[in-house]
mmCIF file of C-alpha atoms in Angstrom:
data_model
loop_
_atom_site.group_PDB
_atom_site.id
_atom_site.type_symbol
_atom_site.label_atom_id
_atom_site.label_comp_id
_atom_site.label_asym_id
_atom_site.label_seq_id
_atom_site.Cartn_x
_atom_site.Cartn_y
_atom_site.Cartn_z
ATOM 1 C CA UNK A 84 113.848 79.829 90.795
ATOM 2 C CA UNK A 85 116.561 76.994 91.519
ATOM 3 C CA UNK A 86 116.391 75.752 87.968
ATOM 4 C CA UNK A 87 116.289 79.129 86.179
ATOM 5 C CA UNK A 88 118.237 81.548 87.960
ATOM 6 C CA UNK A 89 120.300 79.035 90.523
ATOM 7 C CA UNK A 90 118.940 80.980 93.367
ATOM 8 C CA UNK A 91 117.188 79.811 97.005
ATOM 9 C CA UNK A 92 114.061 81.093 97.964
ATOM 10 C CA UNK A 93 113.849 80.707 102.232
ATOM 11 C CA UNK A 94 111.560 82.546 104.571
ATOM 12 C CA UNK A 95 113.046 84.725 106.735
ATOM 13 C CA UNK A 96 110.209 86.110 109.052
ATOM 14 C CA UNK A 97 110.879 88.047 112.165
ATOM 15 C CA UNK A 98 114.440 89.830 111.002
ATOM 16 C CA UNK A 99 112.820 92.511 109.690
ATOM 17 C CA UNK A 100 109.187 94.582 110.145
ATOM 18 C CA UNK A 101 106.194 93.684 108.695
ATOM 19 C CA UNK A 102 103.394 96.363 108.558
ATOM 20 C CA UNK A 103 100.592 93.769 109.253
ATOM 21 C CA UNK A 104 100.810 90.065 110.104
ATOM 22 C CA UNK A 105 99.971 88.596 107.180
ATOM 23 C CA UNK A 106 102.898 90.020 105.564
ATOM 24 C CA UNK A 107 105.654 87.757 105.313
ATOM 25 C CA UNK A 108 109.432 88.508 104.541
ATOM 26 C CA UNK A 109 112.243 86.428 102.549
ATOM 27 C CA UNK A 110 115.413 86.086 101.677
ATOM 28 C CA UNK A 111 117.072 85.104 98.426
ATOM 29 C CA UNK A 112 120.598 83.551 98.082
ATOM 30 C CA UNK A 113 123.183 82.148 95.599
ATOM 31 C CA UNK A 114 124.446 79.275 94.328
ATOM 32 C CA UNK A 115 126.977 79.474 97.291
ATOM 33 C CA UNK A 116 124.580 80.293 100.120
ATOM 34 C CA UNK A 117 125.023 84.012 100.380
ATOM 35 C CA UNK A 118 122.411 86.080 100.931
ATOM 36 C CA UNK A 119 121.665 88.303 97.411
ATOM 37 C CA UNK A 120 118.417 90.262 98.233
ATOM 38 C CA UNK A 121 115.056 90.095 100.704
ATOM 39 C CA UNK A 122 111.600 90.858 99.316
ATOM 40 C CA UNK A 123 108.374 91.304 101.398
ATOM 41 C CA UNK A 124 105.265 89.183 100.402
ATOM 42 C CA UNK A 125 101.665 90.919 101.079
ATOM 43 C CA UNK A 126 99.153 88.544 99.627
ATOM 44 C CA UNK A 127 95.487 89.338 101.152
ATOM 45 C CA UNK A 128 93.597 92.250 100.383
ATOM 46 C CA UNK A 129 93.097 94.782 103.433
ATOM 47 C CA UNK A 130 90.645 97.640 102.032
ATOM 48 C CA UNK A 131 90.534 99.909 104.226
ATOM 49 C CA UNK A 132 94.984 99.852 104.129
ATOM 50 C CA UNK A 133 95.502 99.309 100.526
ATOM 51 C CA UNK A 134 94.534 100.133 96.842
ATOM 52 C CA UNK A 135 93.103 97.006 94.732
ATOM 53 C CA UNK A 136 95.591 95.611 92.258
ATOM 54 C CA UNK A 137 99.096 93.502 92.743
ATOM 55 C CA UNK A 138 102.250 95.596 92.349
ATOM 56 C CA UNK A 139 106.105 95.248 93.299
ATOM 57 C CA UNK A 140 108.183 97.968 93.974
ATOM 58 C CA UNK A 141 112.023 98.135 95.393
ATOM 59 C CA UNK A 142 112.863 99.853 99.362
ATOM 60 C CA UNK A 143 115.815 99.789 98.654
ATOM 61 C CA UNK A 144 118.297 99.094 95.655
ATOM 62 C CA UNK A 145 121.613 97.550 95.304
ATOM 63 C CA UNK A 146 124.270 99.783 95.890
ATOM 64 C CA UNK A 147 127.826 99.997 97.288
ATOM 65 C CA UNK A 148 128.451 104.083 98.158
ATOM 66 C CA UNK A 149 125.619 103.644 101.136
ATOM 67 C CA UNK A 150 126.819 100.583 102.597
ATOM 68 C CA UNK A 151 128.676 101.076 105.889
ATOM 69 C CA UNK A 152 132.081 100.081 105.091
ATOM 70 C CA UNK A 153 132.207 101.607 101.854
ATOM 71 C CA UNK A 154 133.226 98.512 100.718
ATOM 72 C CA UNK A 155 130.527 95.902 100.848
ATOM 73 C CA UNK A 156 127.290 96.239 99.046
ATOM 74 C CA UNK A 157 123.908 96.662 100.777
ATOM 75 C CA UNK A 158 121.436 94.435 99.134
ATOM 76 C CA UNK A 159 118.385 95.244 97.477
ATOM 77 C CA UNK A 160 114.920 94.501 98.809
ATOM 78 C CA UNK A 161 111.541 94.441 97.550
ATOM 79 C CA UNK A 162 108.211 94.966 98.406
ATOM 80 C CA UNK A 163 104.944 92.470 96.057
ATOM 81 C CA UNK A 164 101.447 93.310 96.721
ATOM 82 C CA UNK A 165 98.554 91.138 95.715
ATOM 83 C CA UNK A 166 95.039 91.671 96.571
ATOM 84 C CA UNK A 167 93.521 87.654 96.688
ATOM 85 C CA UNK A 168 91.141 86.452 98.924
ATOM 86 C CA UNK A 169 92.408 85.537 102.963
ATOM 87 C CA UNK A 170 91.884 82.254 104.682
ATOM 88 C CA UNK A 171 88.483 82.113 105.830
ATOM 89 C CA UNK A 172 88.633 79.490 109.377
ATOM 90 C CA UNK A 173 89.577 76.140 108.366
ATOM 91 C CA UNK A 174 89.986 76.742 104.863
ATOM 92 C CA UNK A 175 93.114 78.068 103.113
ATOM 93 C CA UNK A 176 93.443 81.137 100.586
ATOM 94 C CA UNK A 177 92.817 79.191 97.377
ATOM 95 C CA UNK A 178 93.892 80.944 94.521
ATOM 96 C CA UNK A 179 92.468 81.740 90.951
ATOM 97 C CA UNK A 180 95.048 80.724 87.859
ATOM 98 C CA UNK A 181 94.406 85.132 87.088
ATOM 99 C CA UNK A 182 95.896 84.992 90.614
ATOM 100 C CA UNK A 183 98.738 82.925 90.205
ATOM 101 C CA UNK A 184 99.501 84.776 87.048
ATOM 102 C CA UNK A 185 99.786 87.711 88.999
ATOM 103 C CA UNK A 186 102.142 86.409 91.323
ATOM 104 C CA UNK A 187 104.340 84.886 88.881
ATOM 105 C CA UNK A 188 104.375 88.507 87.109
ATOM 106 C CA UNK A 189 104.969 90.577 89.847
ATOM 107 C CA UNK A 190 107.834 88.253 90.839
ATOM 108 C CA UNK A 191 108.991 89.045 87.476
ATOM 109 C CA UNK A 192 109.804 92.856 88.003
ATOM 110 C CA UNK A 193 110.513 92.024 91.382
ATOM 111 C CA UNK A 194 113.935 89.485 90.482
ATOM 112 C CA UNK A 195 114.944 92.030 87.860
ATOM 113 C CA UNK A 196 115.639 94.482 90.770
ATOM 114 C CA UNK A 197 116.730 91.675 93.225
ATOM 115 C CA UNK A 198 119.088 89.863 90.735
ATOM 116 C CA UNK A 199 121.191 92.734 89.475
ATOM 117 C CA UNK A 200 124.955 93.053 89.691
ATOM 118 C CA UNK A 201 125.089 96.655 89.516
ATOM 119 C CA UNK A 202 126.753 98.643 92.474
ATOM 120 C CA UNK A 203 125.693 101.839 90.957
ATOM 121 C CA UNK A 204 122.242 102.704 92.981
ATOM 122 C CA UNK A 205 120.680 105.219 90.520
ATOM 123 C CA UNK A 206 120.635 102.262 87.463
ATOM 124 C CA UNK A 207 120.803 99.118 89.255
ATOM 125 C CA UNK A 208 117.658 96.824 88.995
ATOM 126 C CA UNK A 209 115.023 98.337 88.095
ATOM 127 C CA UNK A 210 115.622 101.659 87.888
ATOM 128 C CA UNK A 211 116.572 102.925 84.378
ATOM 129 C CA UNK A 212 114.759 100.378 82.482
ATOM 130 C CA UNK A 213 113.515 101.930 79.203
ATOM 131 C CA UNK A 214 109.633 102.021 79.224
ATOM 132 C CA UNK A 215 109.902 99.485 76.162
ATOM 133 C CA UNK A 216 111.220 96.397 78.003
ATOM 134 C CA UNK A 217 109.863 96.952 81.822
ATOM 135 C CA UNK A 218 107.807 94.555 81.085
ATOM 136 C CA UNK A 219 109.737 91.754 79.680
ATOM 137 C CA UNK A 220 110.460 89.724 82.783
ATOM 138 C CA UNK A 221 107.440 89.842 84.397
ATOM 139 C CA UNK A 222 105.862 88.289 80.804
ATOM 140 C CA UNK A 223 108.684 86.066 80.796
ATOM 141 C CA UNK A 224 108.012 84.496 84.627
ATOM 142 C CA UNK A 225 103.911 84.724 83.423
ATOM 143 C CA UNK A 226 104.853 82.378 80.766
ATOM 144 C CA UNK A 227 105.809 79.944 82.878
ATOM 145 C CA UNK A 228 101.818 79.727 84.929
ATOM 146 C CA UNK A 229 100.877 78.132 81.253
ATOM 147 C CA UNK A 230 104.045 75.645 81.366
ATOM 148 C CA UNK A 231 102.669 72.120 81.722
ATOM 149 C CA UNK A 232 105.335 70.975 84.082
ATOM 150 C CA UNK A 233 105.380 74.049 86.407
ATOM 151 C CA UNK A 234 101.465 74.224 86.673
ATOM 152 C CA UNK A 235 101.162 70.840 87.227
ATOM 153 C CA UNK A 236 103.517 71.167 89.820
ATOM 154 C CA UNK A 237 101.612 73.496 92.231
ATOM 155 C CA UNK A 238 98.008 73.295 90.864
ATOM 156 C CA UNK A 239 96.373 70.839 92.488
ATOM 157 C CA UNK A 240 93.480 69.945 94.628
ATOM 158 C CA UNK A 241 93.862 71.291 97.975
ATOM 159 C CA UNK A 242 92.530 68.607 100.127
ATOM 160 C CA UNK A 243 92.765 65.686 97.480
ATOM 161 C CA UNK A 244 96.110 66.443 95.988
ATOM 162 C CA UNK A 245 94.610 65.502 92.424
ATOM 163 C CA UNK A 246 96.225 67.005 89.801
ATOM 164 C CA UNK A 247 94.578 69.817 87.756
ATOM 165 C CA UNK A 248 92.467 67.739 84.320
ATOM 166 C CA UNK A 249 94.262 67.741 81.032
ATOM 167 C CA UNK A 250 90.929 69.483 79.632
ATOM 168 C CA UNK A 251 91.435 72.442 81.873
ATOM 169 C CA UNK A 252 94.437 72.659 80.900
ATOM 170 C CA UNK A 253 93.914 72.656 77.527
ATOM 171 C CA UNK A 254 91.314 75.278 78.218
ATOM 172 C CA UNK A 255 93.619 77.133 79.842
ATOM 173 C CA UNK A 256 96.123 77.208 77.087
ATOM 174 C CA UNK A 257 92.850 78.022 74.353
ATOM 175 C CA UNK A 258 91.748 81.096 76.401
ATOM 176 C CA UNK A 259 95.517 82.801 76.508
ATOM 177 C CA UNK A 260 94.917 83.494 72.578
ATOM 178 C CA UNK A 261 91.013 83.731 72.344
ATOM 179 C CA UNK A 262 90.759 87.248 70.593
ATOM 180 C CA UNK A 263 94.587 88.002 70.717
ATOM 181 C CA UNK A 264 93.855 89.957 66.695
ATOM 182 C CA UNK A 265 90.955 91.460 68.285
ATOM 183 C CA UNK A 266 92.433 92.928 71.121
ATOM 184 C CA UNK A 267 95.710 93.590 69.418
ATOM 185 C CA UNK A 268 93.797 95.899 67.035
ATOM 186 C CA UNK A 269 91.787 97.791 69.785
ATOM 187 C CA UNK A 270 95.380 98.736 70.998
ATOM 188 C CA UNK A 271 96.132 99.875 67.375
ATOM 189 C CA UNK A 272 93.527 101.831 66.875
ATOM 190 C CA UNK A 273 93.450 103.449 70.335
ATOM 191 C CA UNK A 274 97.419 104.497 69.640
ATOM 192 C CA UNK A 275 95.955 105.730 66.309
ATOM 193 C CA UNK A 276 93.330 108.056 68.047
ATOM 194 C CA UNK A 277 95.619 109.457 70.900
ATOM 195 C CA UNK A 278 98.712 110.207 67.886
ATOM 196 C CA UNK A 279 95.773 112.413 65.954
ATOM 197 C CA UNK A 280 94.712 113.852 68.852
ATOM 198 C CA UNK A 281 97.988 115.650 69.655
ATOM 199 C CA UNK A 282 98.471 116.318 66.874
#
């Protein structure tokens, strides 16, 4: 996030609620220092308290009219939801790359609302995002889980350290396209069906 957007990520746990304590909260700031936005983080899956899936959605967005002083701006904050597995004892919540991906693309949607300079409440992140591009910076931060430097970076052997092989890797990068025309024309076709059916 440093290199990309020039932002810090730090924890900042215990200044606001949590609804269970695995949930953890953070805070994002500028170049500067200043505090920009705070996001929640709920990783583990809870089924009896939650649906399945991973989704991010804001509490509140950026605006200036609701702020106190009428002056300053309140800041936005978000909420991500993952489902992956807990710790179980000694061992740590080890994460699959679909998981990871996940992260990276809820993260995605989740800066787009936390980022924005927008004082106006009722368009500012992401509200009043055409249904067309919604998607284009969580597939942009998704990219980034098949970047050879970033994965590298984080996916490595818990206990060992090692590095993940080059012929994962590779596999990795094979699957992302394996039936890409296949898939792309069950998509076609299904938009084909659901146009003649209305009509």
């Amino acid at each position: 996030m440093k290199k990309l957007f020039g932002i810090d990520v730090e924890p900042a746990d215990g200044s606001a609620p949590v609804w269970n304590a695995d949930v953890r909260f953070y805070r994002i700031k500028d170049s500067s220092g200043e505090p920009i936005a705070y996001f929640y983080f709920d990783p583990y899956v809870h089924p009896a308290e939650k649906r399945g899936g991973a989704w991010m959605d804001e509490v509140v967005a950026r605006r200036r009219v609701l702020s106190d002083d009428k002056m300053s701006v309140r800041l936005p904050i978000v909420h991500i939801v993952c489902n992956q597995m807990p710790p179980v004892g000694d061992k740590p919540s080890l994460m699959t790359f679909h998981e990871v991906k996940t992260i990276f693309h809820e993260f995605g949607h989740a800066l787009q609302h936390m980022l924005t300079k927008q004082d106006e409440g009722l368009v500012s992140g992401i509200r009043g995002i055409e249904w067309d591009a919604i998607e284009l910076p969580s597939q942009f931060m998704e990219n980034w889980c098949y970047h050879r430097d970033t994965l590298m970076s984080m996916a490595k052997h818990y206990e060992i350290a090692e590095c993940l092989p080059e012929d994962i890797y590779q596999k990795l990068l094979a699957a992302r396209t394996f039936r890409a025309g296949s898939i792309s024309l069950i998509h076609v076709s299904v938009t084909f069906i659901f146009f003649l059916e209305i009509n």
